[in-house]
Amino acid sequence: MYRVGYVDEDGGQKSTFFNTLKDDFEVKLFDITEETDSESLVEAILASSLDVLVLDFLLDETGLVDFNADELIEKIQEVNKHYPLIILTSREVDALDQIPDANLINGKEEMLVNKIDIFKQKLNKIASNYKASIGNAQKELEHLEEKREEKGLEPNEEDRYVELNLYLDQTVAAKNHISRTFYSEDTNKKLDELIAKTEELINKIHNPQ
Amino acid sequence: MQSFRDITPIRRPNRRECKHYYSYLSTLREDFNYRCGYCNDHDGLRIRSFTIDHFVPQNPEGFAHNIKPNYYYNLVYACRYCNAEKRNKWPTKDVNVSHDGTIGFIDPTEEDYTKLFRRSKSGKIIPSEDSNLAKYIRKELKLWLPIHALMWKLERMNNLIDQIENELRTTNDQVLKAQLEQLYFLYLKKYRNIQKSVFIENE
């Protein structure tokens, strides 16, 4: 059973969401109070081991907070560019205006009432795709890492190795865009050589023959 | 093989209670010597951000407990990699038993955590041969990920630059001085290239 998080400032909406999905998902509701700021909310979300996150778009309607889902998504994606999430909203036009990725946006009433089965299927799909994507990348990288250690990589494998590292970086540190050369064999080798050379020299200085 | 880490982090006693666990970030950062409790990567190289891990997870798989989210002595300063991998894992399903010798975790503030791993010459985190628990932790936290060895190398490089600077200040041996200066130059050049590659602005 996947763990789905829900962010909404409206208590009634939260309980509707919970009751609609509780049989098929482990539902985690996030509280929004006057003290809630976007940073701590994002941290709480990231710390909650969710498989998929659902956000109401308009969170500032009651004046409790001064941010909406677009700000939260931006902050989440600074950490994890591929974080599994979707938006549920009654204000699709506003959301389309603010959210760069239109695919994330879903009509709230429609989804929770008429298309509830499709909605559940969608959540399951987003969660399982994300899990599989990360899992496969890690598995492939681990295999390449072992091969690299044992006998080295072919040029196409080396490319893939760098690509997989960069992809996984995007799921934990997306803001710090790292270039391809960082993970390359060339960078690694040069660093190793430089370190060995210096260690040798410093060793000589400290232990003269 | 080299030791996994030089210092075992210690959580300070009698820390005043804060309402939100995130308020402890700077305290934990100091207590953990600016390093991830799990992989020991230093946070000075801002290649990734650091955060707070709940050693006993807040919502562990398959059971519940009463440890409050803001209980300071359950918190670990952690890099996002290790934090994301640890998630809600607590395989013993018993809040009082962190591991059974084969599966589970050891609090990084315990000396025993240091003994689980070694570093290879190029900085890879290697589990102790005789410890199944070390193998389990390495696998679950993905301590084999290349980023950890690279972070270690960058830190080693930083330390060597410091050492070279120190030798340059104190030596009168002209031959040695020339050799060191050459290395120093190579280091700075390499360092600059790496820095450039790490901090590319998103277009």
CSV table of C-alpha atoms in Angstrom, one decimal:
chain,number,residue,atom,x,y,z
A,1,MET,CA,0.0,0.0,0.0
A,2,TYR,CA,1.6,3.3,-1.0
A,3,ARG,CA,1.9,6.2,1.3
A,4,VAL,CA,0.2,9.3,-0.1
A,5,GLY,CA,0.6,12.8,1.5
A,6,TYR,CA,-2.0,15.5,1.2
A,7,VAL,CA,-1.5,19.3,1.6
A,8,ASP,CA,-4.6,21.4,2.0
A,9,GLU,CA,-5.5,24.3,4.4
A,10,ASP,CA,-9.1,23.3,4.5
A,11,GLY,CA,-10.0,20.8,7.3
A,12,GLY,CA,-13.1,19.6,5.5
A,13,GLN,CA,-11.3,18.9,2.3
A,14,LYS,CA,-8.6,17.0,4.2
A,15,SER,CA,-11.2,14.7,5.8
A,16,THR,CA,-12.9,14.2,2.5
A,17,PHE,CA,-9.5,13.2,1.0
A,18,PHE,CA,-8.7,10.9,3.9
A,19,ASN,CA,-12.1,9.2,3.8
A,20,THR,CA,-12.0,8.7,0.0
A,21,LEU,CA,-8.5,7.2,-0.1
A,22,LYS,CA,-7.9,5.5,3.3
A,23,ASP,CA,-8.9,2.0,2.1
A,24,ASP,CA,-6.4,2.1,-0.8
A,25,PHE,CA,-3.5,4.2,0.6
A,26,GLU,CA,-1.8,5.0,3.8
A,27,VAL,CA,-2.8,8.7,4.0
A,28,LYS,CA,-0.6,11.3,5.7
A,29,LEU,CA,-2.3,14.7,6.1
A,30,PHE,CA,-0.2,17.9,6.6
A,31,ASP,CA,-1.5,20.5,8.9
A,32,ILE,CA,-1.3,24.1,7.9
A,33,THR,CA,-1.5,26.7,10.7
A,34,GLU,CA,-0.5,30.3,11.0
A,35,GLU,CA,2.9,29.2,12.0
A,36,THR,CA,3.5,27.1,8.9
A,37,ASP,CA,6.2,28.4,6.6
A,38,SER,CA,7.0,26.9,3.2
A,39,GLU,CA,10.5,25.8,4.2
A,40,SER,CA,9.4,23.8,7.2
A,41,LEU,CA,6.5,22.3,5.4
A,42,VAL,CA,8.7,21.2,2.5
A,43,GLU,CA,11.1,19.6,5.1
A,44,ALA,CA,8.2,17.8,6.7
A,45,ILE,CA,7.0,16.5,3.3
A,46,LEU,CA,10.5,15.4,2.3
A,47,ALA,CA,10.9,13.7,5.7
A,48,SER,CA,7.7,11.8,5.5
A,49,SER,CA,8.8,8.9,3.2
A,50,LEU,CA,5.9,9.5,0.9
A,51,ASP,CA,5.4,7.5,-2.3
A,52,VAL,CA,3.3,10.3,-3.8
A,53,LEU,CA,2.2,13.8,-2.8
A,54,VAL,CA,-1.1,15.5,-3.6
A,55,LEU,CA,-1.3,19.3,-3.2
A,56,ASP,CA,-4.3,21.6,-3.2
A,57,PHE,CA,-3.3,24.5,-5.3
A,58,LEU,CA,-4.7,27.5,-3.5
A,59,LEU,CA,-3.4,27.5,0.1
A,60,ASP,CA,-3.6,31.2,0.8
A,61,GLU,CA,-7.3,31.5,0.4
A,62,THR,CA,-8.1,31.7,4.2
A,63,GLY,CA,-5.1,34.0,4.9
A,64,LEU,CA,-3.4,31.4,7.1
A,65,VAL,CA,-0.3,31.3,4.9
A,66,ASP,CA,1.0,33.4,2.1
A,67,PHE,CA,2.1,30.7,-0.3
A,68,ASN,CA,0.5,28.3,-2.7
A,69,ALA,CA,1.4,24.9,-4.1
A,70,ASP,CA,3.6,26.4,-6.9
A,71,GLU,CA,6.0,27.7,-4.2
A,72,LEU,CA,6.1,24.4,-2.4
A,73,ILE,CA,6.6,22.5,-5.7
A,74,GLU,CA,9.5,24.8,-6.6
A,75,LYS,CA,11.2,24.2,-3.3
A,76,ILE,CA,10.6,20.5,-3.4
A,77,GLN,CA,12.0,20.3,-7.0
A,78,GLU,CA,15.1,22.3,-5.8
A,79,VAL,CA,15.9,19.1,-3.8
A,80,ASN,CA,14.3,16.5,-6.0
A,81,LYS,CA,13.5,17.3,-9.6
A,82,HIS,CA,11.6,14.1,-10.0
A,83,TYR,CA,9.6,14.1,-6.8
A,84,PRO,CA,6.3,12.2,-7.4
A,85,LEU,CA,3.5,14.7,-7.0
A,86,ILE,CA,0.3,16.1,-8.4
A,87,ILE,CA,-2.0,19.1,-7.9
A,88,LEU,CA,-5.7,18.8,-7.1
A,89,THR,CA,-7.6,22.1,-7.6
A,90,SER,CA,-11.0,23.6,-8.1
A,91,ARG,CA,-9.2,26.6,-9.8
A,92,GLU,CA,-7.6,24.9,-12.7
A,93,VAL,CA,-7.3,28.2,-14.7
A,94,ASP,CA,-5.3,29.8,-11.9
A,95,ALA,CA,-3.1,26.7,-11.4
A,96,LEU,CA,-2.4,26.5,-15.2
A,97,ASP,CA,-1.3,30.1,-15.0
A,98,GLN,CA,1.2,29.4,-12.2
A,99,ILE,CA,2.5,25.9,-12.7
A,100,PRO,CA,4.9,25.3,-15.5
A,101,ASP,CA,4.0,21.7,-15.9
A,102,ALA,CA,0.4,21.5,-16.9
A,103,ASN,CA,0.5,17.7,-16.6
A,104,LEU,CA,0.5,18.0,-12.8
A,105,ILE,CA,-2.9,19.7,-12.6
A,106,ASN,CA,-6.1,17.8,-11.9
A,107,GLY,CA,-9.6,19.0,-11.2
A,108,LYS,CA,-10.5,18.4,-7.6
A,109,GLU,CA,-14.2,17.8,-7.7
A,110,GLU,CA,-14.0,15.8,-10.8
A,111,MET,CA,-11.2,13.5,-9.6
A,112,LEU,CA,-12.5,12.9,-6.1
A,113,VAL,CA,-16.1,12.3,-7.1
A,114,ASN,CA,-16.6,11.2,-10.7
A,115,LYS,CA,-13.2,9.8,-11.5
A,116,ILE,CA,-12.1,8.4,-8.1
A,117,ASP,CA,-11.0,5.1,-9.5
A,118,ILE,CA,-9.0,6.8,-12.2
A,119,PHE,CA,-7.5,9.1,-9.6
A,120,LYS,CA,-6.4,6.1,-7.4
A,121,GLN,CA,-5.0,4.4,-10.4
A,122,LYS,CA,-3.1,7.6,-11.3
A,123,LEU,CA,-1.6,7.8,-7.8
A,124,ASN,CA,-0.5,4.2,-7.8
A,125,LYS,CA,1.0,4.7,-11.2
A,126,ILE,CA,3.0,7.8,-10.3
A,127,ALA,CA,4.2,6.1,-7.1
A,128,SER,CA,5.2,2.9,-8.8
A,129,ASN,CA,6.9,4.6,-11.8
A,130,TYR,CA,8.9,6.8,-9.5
A,131,LYS,CA,10.0,3.9,-7.3
A,132,ALA,CA,10.9,1.8,-10.3
A,133,SER,CA,12.8,4.6,-12.0
A,134,ILE,CA,15.0,5.2,-9.0
A,135,GLY,CA,15.4,1.5,-8.2
A,136,ASN,CA,16.4,0.7,-11.7
A,137,ALA,CA,18.9,3.5,-11.9
A,138,GLN,CA,20.5,2.5,-8.6
A,139,LYS,CA,20.7,-1.1,-9.6
A,140,GLU,CA,22.3,-0.3,-13.0
A,141,LEU,CA,24.7,2.1,-11.4
A,142,GLU,CA,25.7,-0.4,-8.7
A,143,HIS,CA,26.4,-2.9,-11.5
A,144,LEU,CA,28.5,-0.4,-13.4
A,145,GLU,CA,30.3,0.7,-10.3
A,146,GLU,CA,31.4,-2.9,-9.7
A,147,LYS,CA,32.5,-3.4,-13.2
A,148,ARG,CA,34.4,-0.1,-13.2
A,149,GLU,CA,36.3,-1.3,-10.2
A,150,GLU,CA,37.0,-4.7,-11.6
A,151,LYS,CA,37.9,-4.2,-15.2
A,152,GLY,CA,36.9,-0.6,-16.2
A,153,LEU,CA,34.1,0.5,-18.4
A,154,GLU,CA,33.6,0.8,-22.2
A,155,PRO,CA,33.1,4.3,-23.4
A,156,ASN,CA,29.3,3.9,-23.8
A,157,GLU,CA,29.1,2.4,-20.3
A,158,GLU,CA,31.2,5.3,-18.9
A,159,ASP,CA,28.6,7.7,-20.5
A,160,ARG,CA,25.8,5.7,-18.9
A,161,TYR,CA,27.6,5.7,-15.5
A,162,VAL,CA,27.9,9.5,-15.6
A,163,GLU,CA,24.3,9.9,-16.7
A,164,LEU,CA,23.0,7.7,-13.9
A,165,ASN,CA,25.0,9.6,-11.3
A,166,LEU,CA,23.6,12.8,-12.5
A,167,TYR,CA,20.0,11.5,-12.6
A,168,LEU,CA,20.3,10.3,-9.0
A,169,ASP,CA,21.8,13.6,-8.0
A,170,GLN,CA,18.7,15.3,-9.4
A,171,THR,CA,16.6,13.3,-6.9
A,172,VAL,CA,18.5,14.6,-3.8
A,173,ALA,CA,20.3,17.8,-4.8
A,174,ALA,CA,18.6,19.1,-7.9
A,175,LYS,CA,19.6,22.7,-7.3
A,176,ASN,CA,23.3,22.1,-7.5
A,177,HIS,CA,23.5,21.3,-11.2
A,178,ILE,CA,26.7,19.2,-11.6
A,179,SER,CA,28.4,18.9,-15.0
A,180,ARG,CA,29.2,15.6,-16.6
A,181,THR,CA,32.9,15.9,-16.0
A,182,PHE,CA,32.4,15.6,-12.2
A,183,TYR,CA,31.8,11.9,-12.3
A,184,SER,CA,34.0,11.1,-15.3
A,185,GLU,CA,36.8,8.5,-15.1
A,186,ASP,CA,39.1,11.3,-16.2
A,187,THR,CA,38.3,13.5,-13.2
A,188,ASN,CA,38.6,10.5,-10.8
A,189,LYS,CA,41.9,9.4,-12.2
A,190,LYS,CA,43.5,12.8,-12.1
A,191,LEU,CA,42.4,13.3,-8.5
A,192,ASP,CA,43.7,9.9,-7.5
A,193,GLU,CA,47.1,10.6,-9.2
A,194,LEU,CA,47.4,14.1,-7.7
A,195,ILE,CA,46.5,12.8,-4.2
A,196,ALA,CA,49.0,9.9,-4.5
A,197,LYS,CA,51.8,12.1,-5.7
A,198,THR,CA,51.4,14.6,-2.9
A,199,GLU,CA,51.0,11.9,-0.2
A,200,GLU,CA,54.2,10.4,-1.4
A,201,LEU,CA,56.1,13.7,-1.3
A,202,ILE,CA,54.7,14.7,2.1
A,203,ASN,CA,55.6,11.3,3.3
A,204,LYS,CA,59.2,11.8,2.1
A,205,ILE,CA,59.4,15.1,3.8
A,206,HIS,CA,58.3,13.7,7.1
A,207,ASN,CA,60.4,10.5,6.9
A,208,PRO,CA,63.6,11.5,5.2
A,209,GLN,CA,65.9,8.5,4.4
B,1,MET,CA,42.7,0.8,4.0
B,2,GLN,CA,42.1,3.8,6.2
B,3,SER,CA,39.7,4.3,9.1
B,4,PHE,CA,36.2,5.4,8.2
B,5,ARG,CA,36.2,8.5,10.3
B,6,ASP,CA,38.4,10.3,12.9
B,7,ILE,CA,35.8,11.7,15.2
B,8,THR,CA,32.7,10.1,16.7
B,9,PRO,CA,29.9,12.7,16.9
B,10,ILE,CA,28.3,13.4,20.3
B,11,ARG,CA,24.9,14.9,20.9
B,12,ARG,CA,25.3,17.6,23.6
B,13,PRO,CA,23.6,16.9,26.9
B,14,ASN,CA,20.6,18.8,28.2
B,15,ARG,CA,19.7,20.4,24.9
B,16,ARG,CA,16.7,22.7,25.5
B,17,GLU,CA,13.6,21.4,23.8
B,18,CYS,CA,12.4,23.1,20.7
B,19,LYS,CA,9.0,22.7,19.3
B,20,HIS,CA,10.0,21.8,15.8
B,21,TYR,CA,12.8,19.3,15.1
B,22,TYR,CA,14.1,21.5,12.3
B,23,SER,CA,15.1,24.1,14.9
B,24,TYR,CA,18.0,21.8,15.9
B,25,LEU,CA,19.7,21.9,12.5
B,26,SER,CA,22.6,24.2,13.5
B,27,THR,CA,23.1,22.4,16.9
B,28,LEU,CA,23.2,19.0,15.2
B,29,ARG,CA,25.5,20.4,12.5
B,30,GLU,CA,28.0,21.3,15.2
B,31,ASP,CA,27.5,18.1,17.2
B,32,PHE,CA,28.1,16.0,14.1
B,33,ASN,CA,31.2,18.0,13.2
B,34,TYR,CA,29.7,19.3,9.9
B,35,ARG,CA,29.4,15.7,8.6
B,36,CYS,CA,26.7,13.3,7.7
B,37,GLY,CA,26.3,10.9,10.5
B,38,TYR,CA,26.0,8.0,8.1
B,39,CYS,CA,28.5,8.5,5.3
B,40,ASN,CA,30.7,11.0,7.1
B,41,ASP,CA,30.8,13.3,4.1
B,42,HIS,CA,31.7,16.9,5.0
B,43,ASP,CA,29.0,19.5,4.4
B,44,GLY,CA,31.6,22.2,3.4
B,45,LEU,CA,31.5,21.2,-0.2
B,46,ARG,CA,28.0,22.3,-1.1
B,47,ILE,CA,27.3,19.7,-3.7
B,48,ARG,CA,24.2,18.6,-1.9
B,49,SER,CA,22.2,19.9,1.0
B,50,PHE,CA,22.1,18.4,4.5
B,51,THR,CA,19.1,17.8,6.6
B,52,ILE,CA,17.9,16.0,9.7
B,53,ASP,CA,17.2,12.3,9.9
B,54,HIS,CA,15.1,10.6,12.6
B,55,PHE,CA,17.2,7.7,13.8
B,56,VAL,CA,14.1,5.8,14.8
B,57,PRO,CA,11.9,6.9,11.9
B,58,GLN,CA,8.8,8.9,12.6
B,59,ASN,CA,6.6,6.5,10.7
B,60,PRO,CA,8.5,3.2,10.6
B,61,GLU,CA,7.3,0.4,8.5
B,62,GLY,CA,5.0,-2.0,10.3
B,63,PHE,CA,4.8,-0.5,13.8
B,64,ALA,CA,4.3,2.7,15.8
B,65,HIS,CA,6.1,4.3,18.7
B,66,ASN,CA,5.9,7.3,21.1
B,67,ILE,CA,9.2,9.0,20.3
B,68,LYS,CA,8.3,12.7,19.6
B,69,PRO,CA,9.4,14.1,16.3
B,70,ASN,CA,11.3,16.8,18.1
B,71,TYR,CA,13.2,14.5,20.5
B,72,TYR,CA,16.7,15.8,20.1
B,73,TYR,CA,18.5,12.5,21.0
B,74,ASN,CA,16.8,10.7,18.2
B,75,LEU,CA,18.1,13.1,15.5
B,76,VAL,CA,21.0,12.7,13.1
B,77,TYR,CA,22.6,15.3,10.9
B,78,ALA,CA,22.5,13.6,7.5
B,79,CYS,CA,23.1,14.3,3.9
B,80,ARG,CA,20.1,14.1,1.6
B,81,TYR,CA,21.4,10.9,0.0
B,82,CYS,CA,21.6,8.9,3.2
B,83,ASN,CA,18.4,10.6,4.6
B,84,ALA,CA,16.5,9.6,1.5
B,85,GLU,CA,17.8,6.0,1.5
B,86,LYS,CA,17.1,5.4,5.2
B,87,ARG,CA,13.5,6.6,4.9
B,88,ASN,CA,11.1,4.7,7.2
B,89,LYS,CA,13.3,1.6,7.5
B,90,TRP,CA,13.5,0.0,11.0
B,91,PRO,CA,13.7,-3.7,10.2
B,92,THR,CA,13.7,-5.0,13.8
B,93,LYS,CA,10.2,-3.5,14.2
B,94,ASP,CA,11.1,-2.9,17.9
B,95,VAL,CA,11.8,0.7,18.9
B,96,ASN,CA,14.3,-0.5,21.6
B,97,VAL,CA,16.3,-2.8,19.3
B,98,SER,CA,18.1,-0.9,16.6
B,99,HIS,CA,19.7,-4.0,15.1
B,100,ASP,CA,20.0,-7.8,15.6
B,101,GLY,CA,23.6,-8.1,14.4
B,102,THR,CA,22.5,-8.8,10.9
B,103,ILE,CA,19.9,-6.2,9.9
B,104,GLY,CA,19.1,-2.8,11.4
B,105,PHE,CA,21.1,0.3,12.2
B,106,ILE,CA,23.6,1.7,14.7
B,107,ASP,CA,23.2,5.2,16.0
B,108,PRO,CA,26.1,7.1,14.4
B,109,THR,CA,27.0,8.7,17.7
B,110,GLU,CA,28.1,5.2,19.0
B,111,GLU,CA,31.7,4.2,18.7
B,112,ASP,CA,30.5,0.9,17.2
B,113,TYR,CA,29.3,2.7,14.1
B,114,THR,CA,32.9,3.8,13.3
B,115,LYS,CA,34.0,0.1,13.4
B,116,LEU,CA,31.6,-0.9,10.7
B,117,PHE,CA,33.5,0.5,7.8
B,118,ARG,CA,36.9,1.3,6.3
B,119,ARG,CA,37.9,3.6,3.5
B,120,SER,CA,39.7,2.2,0.4
B,121,LYS,CA,42.6,4.1,-1.0
B,122,SER,CA,40.3,6.0,-3.3
B,123,GLY,CA,37.8,6.8,-0.6
B,124,LYS,CA,35.2,4.1,-1.1
B,125,ILE,CA,33.3,3.0,2.0
B,126,ILE,CA,34.0,-0.7,2.5
B,127,PRO,CA,32.1,-2.7,5.1
B,128,SER,CA,34.0,-4.7,7.7
B,129,GLU,CA,34.5,-8.2,6.3
B,130,ASP,CA,33.2,-10.0,9.4
B,131,SER,CA,30.1,-7.8,9.8
B,132,ASN,CA,26.8,-8.7,8.1
B,133,LEU,CA,25.3,-5.6,9.8
B,134,ALA,CA,27.9,-3.4,8.1
B,135,LYS,CA,27.0,-5.0,4.7
B,136,TYR,CA,23.3,-4.4,5.4
B,137,ILE,CA,23.8,-0.8,6.3
B,138,ARG,CA,26.0,-0.2,3.3
B,139,LYS,CA,23.4,-1.7,1.0
B,140,GLU,CA,20.4,0.0,2.6
B,141,LEU,CA,22.0,3.5,2.7
B,142,LYS,CA,23.7,3.0,-0.7
B,143,LEU,CA,27.0,3.9,0.8
B,144,TRP,CA,28.6,2.5,-2.4
B,145,LEU,CA,27.3,5.5,-4.4
B,146,PRO,CA,30.2,7.1,-6.3
B,147,ILE,CA,29.4,10.5,-4.8
B,148,HIS,CA,30.7,9.4,-1.4
B,149,ALA,CA,34.1,8.5,-2.7
B,150,LEU,CA,34.3,11.7,-4.7
B,151,MET,CA,33.4,13.8,-1.7
B,152,TRP,CA,36.1,12.0,0.3
B,153,LYS,CA,38.6,12.7,-2.5
B,154,LEU,CA,37.7,16.4,-2.6
B,155,GLU,CA,38.2,16.7,1.1
B,156,ARG,CA,41.5,14.8,1.0
B,157,MET,CA,42.6,17.2,-1.7
B,158,ASN,CA,41.7,20.2,0.5
B,159,ASN,CA,43.7,18.7,3.4
B,160,LEU,CA,46.7,18.2,1.1
B,161,ILE,CA,46.5,21.8,-0.1
B,162,ASP,CA,46.7,22.8,3.6
B,163,GLN,CA,49.6,20.6,4.2
B,164,ILE,CA,51.5,21.9,1.1
B,165,GLU,CA,50.9,25.5,2.2
B,166,ASN,CA,52.2,24.6,5.6
B,167,GLU,CA,55.4,22.9,4.2
B,168,LEU,CA,55.9,25.9,1.8
B,169,ARG,CA,55.9,28.2,4.8
B,170,THR,CA,58.4,26.3,6.8
B,171,THR,CA,60.9,24.7,4.3
B,172,ASN,CA,64.2,26.2,3.2
B,173,ASP,CA,65.0,23.4,0.8
B,174,GLN,CA,64.7,25.0,-2.6
B,175,VAL,CA,64.3,21.7,-4.6
B,176,LEU,CA,61.5,20.6,-2.3
B,177,LYS,CA,60.0,24.1,-2.5
B,178,ALA,CA,59.9,23.9,-6.3
B,179,GLN,CA,58.3,20.4,-6.2
B,180,LEU,CA,55.7,21.6,-3.7
B,181,GLU,CA,54.9,24.7,-5.7
B,182,GLN,CA,54.4,22.7,-8.8
B,183,LEU,CA,52.0,20.4,-7.0
B,184,TYR,CA,50.3,23.3,-5.4
B,185,PHE,CA,49.7,24.8,-8.8
B,186,LEU,CA,48.3,21.5,-10.1
B,187,TYR,CA,46.0,21.3,-7.2
B,188,LEU,CA,44.6,24.7,-7.5
B,189,LYS,CA,44.1,24.2,-11.2
B,190,LYS,CA,42.3,20.9,-10.7
B,191,TYR,CA,40.3,22.4,-7.9
B,192,ARG,CA,39.2,25.3,-10.0
B,193,ASN,CA,38.0,22.9,-12.8
B,194,ILE,CA,36.1,20.8,-10.3
B,195,GLN,CA,34.5,23.9,-8.8
B,196,LYS,CA,33.5,25.1,-12.2
B,197,SER,CA,31.9,21.7,-12.9
B,198,VAL,CA,30.0,21.7,-9.7
B,199,PHE,CA,28.6,25.1,-9.7
B,200,ILE,CA,27.0,25.6,-13.1
B,201,GLU,CA,24.0,27.8,-12.9
B,202,ASN,CA,20.8,26.2,-14.2
B,203,GLU,CA,20.0,27.7,-17.5
